Amino acid sequence: MTPADPVAYREGVIRTIPRFWLVLDIVGSAIGLLLTLPLTYVFEAGTMSRWIPDGPVSILLVLLVAVIQWGAAAISRLSPVLALIVAWFGALLQMACGFSPGAYNLAILAVVFATSAWGSMRLLWIGGASALGGGLIAGGYMSLINEEALIQDTETGLRVALVAVLLGTVSVLTLVMAWGAGLLWRVVLHGRRTRDAQVRAEAVAVAEQERVRIARDMHDVVAHSLAVVIAQSDGARYAAAADPAQATAALTTIGQTARAALSDVRLLLAQLRHSEGQGPQPTLADLETLYTQVRAAGIEPRVTVDPMPPGEPPAGIQLAVYRILQEALTNAIRHGAGDVDVWLGWHADHVQITVRNAVPPTPRQAHMERGHGLIGMRERAQLVGGTLSAEHEAVGFVVRAVLPIGPAAD
């Protein structure tokens, strides 16, 4: 909620509102005063007060009451509590002078509206009580000052009571309707703020999901590439003395892997800077390149695909399969011992992935469980509605995944 929010509710006396709304309220109240004051004089066209003789004093007092009440309307958005106090003062002054209700009393409706529309919860109910009590007082006051004009038969006091009830009911309904309109506007503003907050929360959630996705992609790319580079550099260091040609081949593989990783990293950074498409993503056609990189790191992936894909799998499934295999093979390079068995089973409604590799005599399970790789693989599977498990077994470390194939997965 910004400080300039024109609908913010405050417990303080003065609210912070944009200057535009303050100027609009002042100008509107001035126009209301100029329109209603002449109408008051026209419709009265006789005795202005029951207790003050007609003359300059009576006219000035009517003008003062009108200015006070419209002044309260002018500050009703800026300070609903002050506006209510000023409006009550103007109404009591009007009754003390014995003035009949006039057109300028419409300003009170604006004040009652403001108490429920922009006031605090406490002022909301104070405004409602003021509408109810003020309407009853106004009804009794009008019946009192018009008793002689309306009641000619002095023997029937019941008629005076009935007139008071009628006028009080009309006054209460009028003020309560103004208060209810403000309450309705308050509900509308609350709904608008709730929708805005929901939109902001959804935007934050989308941004967080994108951040997690990019972090996962960055880990997949960098971890795999660095694993290959480290394996090749270690092999080149040991082979340099015995076979310089093999060292040169290893350096060539290192350069190719680093360039590919740099290209992927630049693509991810571009996604961070721009909100454009995700760009090209790995597919099943890139698996052979992945296997070649693993072979270059000194590990032979024994790949079995049975059954074969019945058609073109959805792009999301292809990406998930690639990333899961990439991370599993990267873990085999970093933590495994010996070659890796990869099995892919493409069925009509799902694909099964199994990656098995031997482990050293002392497994590094605790280290692997703390890493981001296994978490990333599970997230990959969950994003497409699948499941993934990774655990040590008698035959070594085994990663198993089942990914559904269908419109929902795509």
CSV table of C-alpha atoms in Angstrom, one decimal:
chain,number,residue,atom,x,y,z
A,1,MET,CA,0.0,0.0,0.0
A,2,THR,CA,1.7,3.1,-1.1
A,3,PRO,CA,1.5,6.4,0.9
A,4,ALA,CA,-0.4,8.0,-2.0
A,5,ASP,CA,-3.1,5.4,-2.1
A,6,PRO,CA,-6.4,7.3,-2.1
A,7,VAL,CA,-8.3,4.4,-0.5
A,8,ALA,CA,-5.9,3.5,2.4
A,9,TYR,CA,-7.6,3.3,5.8
A,10,ARG,CA,-5.9,5.0,8.7
A,11,GLU,CA,-6.5,5.3,12.4
A,12,GLY,CA,-5.0,8.8,12.3
A,13,VAL,CA,-6.8,12.1,11.9
A,14,ILE,CA,-5.3,13.1,8.6
A,15,ARG,CA,-5.0,10.7,5.6
A,16,THR,CA,-2.4,11.0,2.9
A,17,ILE,CA,-4.3,11.4,-0.4
A,18,PRO,CA,-3.2,12.7,-3.9
A,19,ARG,CA,-3.5,16.4,-4.4
A,20,PHE,CA,-5.9,15.8,-7.3
A,21,TRP,CA,-8.5,14.3,-5.1
A,22,LEU,CA,-8.2,17.1,-2.4
A,23,VAL,CA,-8.6,19.8,-5.1
A,24,LEU,CA,-11.5,18.0,-6.6
A,25,ASP,CA,-13.3,17.7,-3.2
A,26,ILE,CA,-12.7,21.4,-2.4
A,27,VAL,CA,-13.9,22.5,-5.9
A,28,GLY,CA,-16.9,20.2,-5.7
A,29,SER,CA,-17.9,21.4,-2.3
A,30,ALA,CA,-17.6,25.0,-3.4
A,31,ILE,CA,-19.9,24.3,-6.4
A,32,GLY,CA,-22.3,22.5,-4.0
A,33,LEU,CA,-22.4,25.5,-1.7
A,34,LEU,CA,-23.1,27.9,-4.6
A,35,LEU,CA,-25.9,25.8,-5.9
A,36,THR,CA,-27.7,24.8,-2.7
A,37,LEU,CA,-27.5,28.1,-0.8
A,38,PRO,CA,-29.7,30.1,-3.2
A,39,LEU,CA,-32.1,27.2,-3.3
A,40,THR,CA,-32.4,27.4,0.4
A,41,TYR,CA,-33.3,31.1,0.3
A,42,VAL,CA,-35.8,30.5,-2.5
A,43,PHE,CA,-37.7,27.7,-0.9
A,44,GLU,CA,-37.8,29.3,2.5
A,45,ALA,CA,-39.0,32.6,1.1
A,46,GLY,CA,-40.3,33.6,4.5
A,47,THR,CA,-39.3,33.1,8.1
A,48,MET,CA,-35.8,31.7,8.1
A,49,SER,CA,-35.8,30.8,11.8
A,50,ARG,CA,-38.4,30.2,14.5
A,51,TRP,CA,-36.3,32.1,17.1
A,52,ILE,CA,-34.2,34.6,15.2
A,53,PRO,CA,-35.9,37.5,13.4
A,54,ASP,CA,-35.4,37.9,9.7
A,55,GLY,CA,-32.6,40.2,8.8
A,56,PRO,CA,-28.9,40.4,8.1
A,57,VAL,CA,-28.1,38.4,11.2
A,58,SER,CA,-30.3,35.5,10.1
A,59,ILE,CA,-28.9,35.5,6.6
A,60,LEU,CA,-25.3,35.5,7.9
A,61,LEU,CA,-26.1,32.6,10.3
A,62,VAL,CA,-27.6,30.6,7.5
A,63,LEU,CA,-24.5,31.3,5.3
A,64,LEU,CA,-22.2,30.3,8.2
A,65,VAL,CA,-24.1,27.0,8.7
A,66,ALA,CA,-23.9,26.2,5.0
A,67,VAL,CA,-20.2,27.0,4.8
A,68,ILE,CA,-19.5,24.8,7.9
A,69,GLN,CA,-21.4,21.8,6.4
A,70,TRP,CA,-19.9,22.1,2.9
A,71,GLY,CA,-16.5,22.7,4.5
A,72,ALA,CA,-16.9,19.3,6.2
A,73,ALA,CA,-17.7,17.7,2.9
A,74,ALA,CA,-14.6,19.3,1.4
A,75,ILE,CA,-12.3,17.6,3.9
A,76,SER,CA,-14.3,14.3,4.1
A,77,ARG,CA,-11.8,12.3,2.1
A,78,LEU,CA,-8.7,14.0,3.7
A,79,SER,CA,-10.0,13.4,7.3
A,80,PRO,CA,-13.3,11.6,7.7
A,81,VAL,CA,-13.2,12.0,11.5
A,82,LEU,CA,-12.7,15.8,11.4
A,83,ALA,CA,-15.4,16.0,8.7
A,84,LEU,CA,-17.9,14.2,10.9
A,85,ILE,CA,-17.1,16.4,13.9
A,86,VAL,CA,-17.5,19.6,11.8
A,87,ALA,CA,-20.7,18.3,10.3
A,88,TRP,CA,-22.2,17.6,13.7
A,89,PHE,CA,-21.2,21.1,14.9
A,90,GLY,CA,-22.9,22.7,11.9
A,91,ALA,CA,-26.0,20.6,12.4
A,92,LEU,CA,-26.2,21.5,16.1
A,93,LEU,CA,-25.6,25.2,15.3
A,94,GLN,CA,-28.5,25.0,12.7
A,95,MET,CA,-30.8,23.5,15.3
A,96,ALA,CA,-29.8,26.0,17.9
A,97,CYS,CA,-30.6,28.9,15.5
A,98,GLY,CA,-34.0,27.2,14.7
A,99,PHE,CA,-33.3,27.0,11.0
A,100,SER,CA,-35.4,24.7,8.9
A,101,PRO,CA,-33.6,22.0,6.9
A,102,GLY,CA,-32.3,23.4,3.6
A,103,ALA,CA,-30.7,22.2,0.4
A,104,TYR,CA,-27.2,22.8,1.9
A,105,ASN,CA,-27.8,19.9,4.3
A,106,LEU,CA,-27.0,17.6,1.3
A,107,ALA,CA,-23.4,18.1,2.4
A,108,ILE,CA,-24.1,15.9,5.4
A,109,LEU,CA,-24.7,12.9,3.1
A,110,ALA,CA,-21.2,13.3,1.6
A,111,VAL,CA,-19.7,13.3,5.1
A,112,VAL,CA,-21.6,10.1,6.1
A,113,PHE,CA,-20.6,8.5,2.9
A,114,ALA,CA,-16.9,9.3,3.6
A,115,THR,CA,-17.0,7.8,7.1
A,116,SER,CA,-17.9,4.4,5.8
A,117,ALA,CA,-15.9,4.6,2.5
A,118,TRP,CA,-12.5,5.9,3.8
A,119,GLY,CA,-12.7,5.9,7.6
A,120,SER,CA,-11.1,3.3,9.9
A,121,MET,CA,-13.2,0.4,11.2
A,122,ARG,CA,-14.0,2.4,14.3
A,123,LEU,CA,-15.1,5.4,12.4
A,124,LEU,CA,-17.1,3.2,10.1
A,125,TRP,CA,-19.4,2.2,13.0
A,126,ILE,CA,-19.4,5.7,14.5
A,127,GLY,CA,-20.6,7.0,11.1
A,128,GLY,CA,-23.4,4.4,11.1
A,129,ALA,CA,-24.4,5.4,14.6
A,130,SER,CA,-24.4,9.0,13.6
A,131,ALA,CA,-26.6,8.3,10.5
A,132,LEU,CA,-29.1,6.5,12.7
A,133,GLY,CA,-29.0,8.9,15.7
A,134,GLY,CA,-28.8,12.0,13.5
A,135,GLY,CA,-31.8,10.9,11.5
A,136,LEU,CA,-33.9,10.4,14.6
A,137,ILE,CA,-32.8,13.8,16.0
A,138,ALA,CA,-33.5,15.5,12.6
A,139,GLY,CA,-37.0,13.9,12.5
A,140,GLY,CA,-37.9,15.1,16.0
A,141,TYR,CA,-36.4,18.6,15.3
A,142,MET,CA,-38.4,19.0,12.1
A,143,SER,CA,-41.6,18.0,13.8
A,144,LEU,CA,-40.9,20.4,16.6
A,145,ILE,CA,-40.3,23.5,14.4
A,146,ASN,CA,-43.2,22.7,12.1
A,147,GLU,CA,-45.6,21.8,14.9
A,148,GLU,CA,-47.8,24.9,14.5
A,149,ALA,CA,-47.8,24.6,10.7
A,150,LEU,CA,-48.6,20.9,10.6
A,151,ILE,CA,-50.6,20.3,13.7
A,152,GLN,CA,-53.7,22.6,14.0
A,153,ASP,CA,-55.6,20.3,16.4
A,154,THR,CA,-53.9,20.8,19.8
A,155,GLU,CA,-56.1,18.2,21.4
A,156,THR,CA,-54.4,15.3,19.5
A,157,GLY,CA,-50.8,14.9,20.6
A,158,LEU,CA,-50.7,11.6,18.8
A,159,ARG,CA,-50.5,13.4,15.5
A,160,VAL,CA,-47.4,15.2,16.7
A,161,ALA,CA,-45.8,11.8,17.5
A,162,LEU,CA,-46.8,10.3,14.2
A,163,VAL,CA,-45.3,13.2,12.3
A,164,ALA,CA,-42.1,12.9,14.3
A,165,VAL,CA,-41.9,9.2,13.5
A,166,LEU,CA,-42.6,9.8,9.8
A,167,LEU,CA,-40.0,12.6,9.5
A,168,GLY,CA,-37.5,10.6,11.6
A,169,THR,CA,-37.9,7.5,9.4
A,170,VAL,CA,-37.3,9.5,6.2
A,171,SER,CA,-34.2,11.2,7.7
A,172,VAL,CA,-32.8,7.9,9.0
A,173,LEU,CA,-33.4,6.1,5.6
A,174,THR,CA,-31.7,9.0,3.8
A,175,LEU,CA,-28.6,9.0,6.0
A,176,VAL,CA,-28.4,5.2,6.2
A,177,MET,CA,-28.5,5.0,2.4
A,178,ALA,CA,-25.6,7.4,2.2
A,179,TRP,CA,-23.7,5.4,4.8
A,180,GLY,CA,-24.5,2.1,3.0
A,181,ALA,CA,-23.3,3.5,-0.3
A,182,GLY,CA,-20.0,4.3,1.3
A,183,LEU,CA,-19.8,0.8,2.7
A,184,LEU,CA,-20.5,-0.6,-0.7
A,185,TRP,CA,-17.7,1.5,-2.2
A,186,ARG,CA,-15.4,0.4,0.6
A,187,VAL,CA,-16.1,-3.3,-0.4
A,188,VAL,CA,-15.4,-2.5,-4.0
A,189,LEU,CA,-12.1,-0.8,-3.1
A,190,HIS,CA,-11.2,-3.8,-0.9
A,191,GLY,CA,-11.9,-6.2,-3.7
A,192,ARG,CA,-9.7,-4.1,-6.1
A,193,ARG,CA,-6.8,-4.2,-3.6
A,194,THR,CA,-7.2,-7.9,-3.1
A,195,ARG,CA,-7.1,-8.5,-6.9
A,196,ASP,CA,-4.0,-6.3,-7.2
A,197,ALA,CA,-2.3,-8.2,-4.3
A,198,GLN,CA,-3.2,-11.5,-6.0
A,199,VAL,CA,-1.7,-10.3,-9.3
A,200,ARG,CA,1.5,-9.2,-7.6
A,201,ALA,CA,1.7,-12.5,-5.7
A,202,GLU,CA,1.2,-14.5,-8.9
A,203,ALA,CA,3.9,-12.4,-10.6
A,204,VAL,CA,6.3,-13.1,-7.8
A,205,ALA,CA,5.5,-16.8,-8.0
A,206,VAL,CA,6.1,-16.9,-11.7
A,207,ALA,CA,9.4,-15.1,-11.3
A,208,GLU,CA,10.4,-17.5,-8.6
A,209,GLN,CA,9.5,-20.5,-10.8
A,210,GLU,CA,11.5,-19.0,-13.7
A,211,ARG,CA,14.5,-18.4,-11.3
A,212,VAL,CA,14.4,-22.0,-10.1
A,213,ARG,CA,14.1,-23.2,-13.7
A,214,ILE,CA,17.1,-21.2,-14.8
A,215,ALA,CA,19.1,-22.2,-11.8
A,216,ARG,CA,18.3,-25.9,-12.5
A,217,ASP,CA,19.4,-25.4,-16.2
A,218,MET,CA,22.5,-23.6,-15.1
A,219,HIS,CA,23.4,-26.5,-12.8
A,220,ASP,CA,22.7,-29.1,-15.4
A,221,VAL,CA,24.9,-27.4,-18.0
A,222,VAL,CA,27.8,-26.3,-15.8
A,223,ALA,CA,28.0,-29.4,-13.7
A,224,HIS,CA,28.1,-31.8,-16.6
A,225,SER,CA,30.5,-29.7,-18.6
A,226,LEU,CA,32.9,-29.2,-15.7
A,227,ALA,CA,32.8,-32.9,-15.0
A,228,VAL,CA,33.9,-33.7,-18.5
A,229,VAL,CA,36.5,-31.0,-18.5
A,230,ILE,CA,38.0,-32.3,-15.1
A,231,ALA,CA,38.0,-35.9,-16.3
A,232,GLN,CA,39.7,-34.9,-19.6
A,233,SER,CA,42.3,-32.6,-17.9
A,234,ASP,CA,43.2,-35.3,-15.4
A,235,GLY,CA,43.6,-37.9,-18.2
A,236,ALA,CA,45.7,-35.5,-20.3
A,237,ARG,CA,48.0,-34.7,-17.4
A,238,TYR,CA,48.8,-38.4,-16.9
A,239,ALA,CA,49.0,-39.2,-20.7
A,240,ALA,CA,51.1,-36.2,-21.7
A,241,ALA,CA,54.4,-37.9,-20.9
A,242,ALA,CA,53.6,-41.2,-22.6
A,243,ASP,CA,51.3,-40.2,-25.5
A,244,PRO,CA,51.3,-36.5,-26.5
A,245,ALA,CA,48.7,-37.2,-29.2
A,246,GLN,CA,46.3,-38.4,-26.6
A,247,ALA,CA,46.9,-35.3,-24.5
A,248,THR,CA,46.2,-33.2,-27.6
A,249,ALA,CA,42.9,-35.0,-28.2
A,250,ALA,CA,41.9,-34.5,-24.6
A,251,LEU,CA,42.6,-30.8,-24.9
A,252,THR,CA,40.5,-30.7,-28.0
A,253,THR,CA,37.6,-32.3,-26.2
A,254,ILE,CA,38.0,-29.9,-23.3
A,255,GLY,CA,37.8,-26.9,-25.7
A,256,GLN,CA,34.7,-28.3,-27.5
A,257,THR,CA,32.9,-29.0,-24.2
A,258,ALA,CA,33.8,-25.6,-22.8
A,259,ARG,CA,32.5,-23.8,-25.9
A,260,ALA,CA,29.2,-25.7,-25.8
A,261,ALA,CA,28.8,-24.9,-22.1
A,262,LEU,CA,29.6,-21.3,-22.7
A,263,SER,CA,26.9,-21.2,-25.4
A,264,ASP,CA,24.4,-22.7,-23.1
A,265,VAL,CA,25.3,-20.3,-20.3
A,266,ARG,CA,25.0,-17.3,-22.6
A,267,LEU,CA,21.5,-18.6,-23.6
A,268,LEU,CA,20.5,-18.8,-19.9
A,269,LEU,CA,21.9,-15.3,-19.2
A,270,ALA,CA,19.9,-14.0,-22.2
A,271,GLN,CA,16.8,-15.4,-20.6
A,272,LEU,CA,17.6,-13.6,-17.4
A,273,ARG,CA,17.9,-10.2,-19.3
A,274,HIS,CA,14.9,-10.6,-21.6
A,275,SER,CA,11.4,-12.0,-21.2
A,276,GLU,CA,11.4,-13.6,-24.6
A,277,GLY,CA,11.1,-17.3,-25.4
A,278,GLN,CA,13.1,-20.0,-23.8
A,279,GLY,CA,15.2,-20.5,-26.9
A,280,PRO,CA,16.1,-23.9,-28.3
A,281,GLN,CA,16.2,-26.8,-25.7
A,282,PRO,CA,17.9,-30.2,-25.9
A,283,THR,CA,16.0,-33.0,-27.5
A,284,LEU,CA,16.4,-36.7,-28.0
A,285,ALA,CA,18.5,-36.0,-31.0
A,286,ASP,CA,21.2,-34.4,-28.7
A,287,LEU,CA,21.6,-37.6,-26.6
A,288,GLU,CA,24.2,-39.0,-28.9
A,289,THR,CA,26.3,-35.8,-28.4
A,290,LEU,CA,25.9,-36.3,-24.6
A,291,TYR,CA,27.0,-39.9,-24.9
A,292,THR,CA,30.1,-38.8,-26.9
A,293,GLN,CA,31.0,-36.3,-24.1
A,294,VAL,CA,30.7,-39.0,-21.5
A,295,ARG,CA,32.9,-41.3,-23.6
A,296,ALA,CA,35.5,-38.5,-23.9
A,297,ALA,CA,35.6,-38.4,-20.1
A,298,GLY,CA,36.7,-42.0,-20.0
A,299,ILE,CA,33.4,-43.7,-19.2
A,300,GLU,CA,31.5,-45.9,-21.7
A,301,PRO,CA,27.7,-45.5,-21.5
A,302,ARG,CA,26.0,-48.8,-22.5
A,303,VAL,CA,22.7,-47.6,-23.8
A,304,THR,CA,19.7,-49.8,-24.4
A,305,VAL,CA,16.5,-48.4,-25.9
A,306,ASP,CA,13.6,-51.0,-25.7
A,307,PRO,CA,11.0,-50.4,-26.8
A,308,MET,CA,11.7,-47.5,-29.2
A,309,PRO,CA,9.6,-44.3,-29.1
A,310,PRO,CA,6.2,-44.9,-30.8
A,311,GLY,CA,6.3,-41.4,-32.3
A,312,GLU,CA,7.6,-38.0,-31.6
A,313,PRO,CA,7.5,-37.5,-27.8
A,314,PRO,CA,6.4,-34.1,-26.5
A,315,ALA,CA,9.1,-31.4,-26.2
A,316,GLY,CA,8.8,-31.2,-22.5
A,317,ILE,CA,9.3,-35.0,-22.1
A,318,GLN,CA,12.3,-34.9,-24.4
A,319,LEU,CA,13.9,-32.1,-22.4
A,320,ALA,CA,13.2,-33.9,-19.1
A,321,VAL,CA,14.7,-37.1,-20.4
A,322,TYR,CA,17.8,-35.3,-21.6
A,323,ARG,CA,18.4,-33.4,-18.4
A,324,ILE,CA,17.8,-36.4,-16.2
A,325,LEU,CA,20.3,-38.5,-18.2
A,326,GLN,CA,22.7,-35.6,-18.3
A,327,GLU,CA,22.7,-35.2,-14.5
A,328,ALA,CA,22.8,-39.0,-13.9
A,329,LEU,CA,25.8,-39.4,-16.2
A,330,THR,CA,27.5,-36.4,-14.6
A,331,ASN,CA,27.1,-38.0,-11.2
A,332,ALA,CA,28.6,-41.2,-12.6
A,333,ILE,CA,31.6,-39.3,-13.9
A,334,ARG,CA,32.1,-37.5,-10.6
A,335,HIS,CA,31.3,-40.2,-8.1
A,336,GLY,CA,31.1,-43.5,-9.9
A,337,ALA,CA,33.6,-46.2,-10.9
A,338,GLY,CA,33.5,-47.9,-14.2
A,339,ASP,CA,31.0,-47.8,-17.1
A,340,VAL,CA,27.4,-46.8,-16.9
A,341,ASP,CA,24.3,-48.8,-18.0
A,342,VAL,CA,21.5,-46.7,-19.5
A,343,TRP,CA,18.1,-48.1,-20.3
A,344,LEU,CA,15.2,-46.2,-21.9
A,345,GLY,CA,11.8,-47.9,-22.4
A,346,TRP,CA,9.4,-45.9,-24.5
A,347,HIS,CA,5.8,-47.0,-24.0
A,348,ALA,CA,2.5,-45.6,-25.3
A,349,ASP,CA,1.7,-43.6,-22.2
A,350,HIS,CA,5.0,-43.3,-20.3
A,351,VAL,CA,8.8,-43.6,-20.6
A,352,GLN,CA,11.0,-45.4,-18.1
A,353,ILE,CA,14.6,-44.4,-17.4
A,354,THR,CA,17.1,-46.4,-15.6
A,355,VAL,CA,20.8,-45.4,-15.1
A,356,ARG,CA,23.1,-47.8,-13.1
A,357,ASN,CA,26.7,-47.3,-12.3
A,358,ALA,CA,29.2,-48.9,-10.0
A,359,VAL,CA,30.4,-47.0,-7.0
A,360,PRO,CA,33.8,-46.9,-5.2
A,361,PRO,CA,34.3,-49.2,-2.2
A,362,THR,CA,33.4,-46.3,0.1
A,363,PRO,CA,30.2,-44.7,-1.3
A,364,ARG,CA,29.8,-41.0,-1.2
A,365,GLN,CA,26.1,-41.2,-0.7
A,366,ALA,CA,25.9,-38.4,1.9
A,367,HIS,CA,27.7,-36.0,-0.4
A,368,MET,CA,25.5,-36.9,-3.3
A,369,GLU,CA,22.3,-36.5,-1.2
A,370,ARG,CA,23.3,-33.0,-0.2
A,371,GLY,CA,24.0,-31.8,-3.7
A,372,HIS,CA,21.7,-30.0,-6.1
A,373,GLY,CA,21.8,-32.7,-8.8
A,374,LEU,CA,19.4,-35.2,-7.3
A,375,ILE,CA,17.1,-32.4,-6.3
A,376,GLY,CA,17.2,-31.1,-9.8
A,377,MET,CA,16.4,-34.5,-11.3
A,378,ARG,CA,13.4,-35.0,-9.0
A,379,GLU,CA,12.1,-31.5,-9.9
A,380,ARG,CA,12.5,-32.4,-13.6
A,381,ALA,CA,10.4,-35.5,-13.2
A,382,GLN,CA,7.8,-33.7,-11.1
A,383,LEU,CA,7.4,-30.9,-13.5
A,384,VAL,CA,6.1,-33.3,-16.2
A,385,GLY,CA,4.0,-35.3,-13.7
A,386,GLY,CA,6.5,-38.1,-13.2
A,387,THR,CA,8.5,-39.7,-10.3
A,388,LEU,CA,12.2,-40.3,-9.7
A,389,SER,CA,14.2,-42.3,-7.2
A,390,ALA,CA,17.9,-42.4,-6.7
A,391,GLU,CA,19.5,-44.8,-4.2
A,392,HIS,CA,22.3,-47.1,-3.5
A,393,GLU,CA,21.7,-50.8,-4.3
A,394,ALA,CA,23.7,-53.9,-4.3
A,395,VAL,CA,24.6,-53.4,-8.0
A,396,GLY,CA,25.6,-49.8,-7.4
A,397,PHE,CA,23.9,-46.4,-7.6
A,398,VAL,CA,20.6,-46.6,-9.5
A,399,VAL,CA,18.5,-43.7,-10.8
A,400,ARG,CA,15.0,-44.7,-11.9
A,401,ALA,CA,12.4,-42.3,-13.4
A,402,VAL,CA,8.9,-42.8,-14.9
A,403,LEU,CA,7.6,-39.9,-16.9
A,404,PRO,CA,4.0,-39.8,-18.4
A,405,ILE,CA,3.6,-39.2,-22.0
A,406,GLY,CA,0.5,-37.3,-23.1
A,407,PRO,CA,-1.1,-33.8,-23.6
A,408,ALA,CA,-0.8,-33.1,-19.9
A,409,ALA,CA,2.9,-33.8,-19.9
A,410,ASP,CA,3.5,-31.5,-22.9
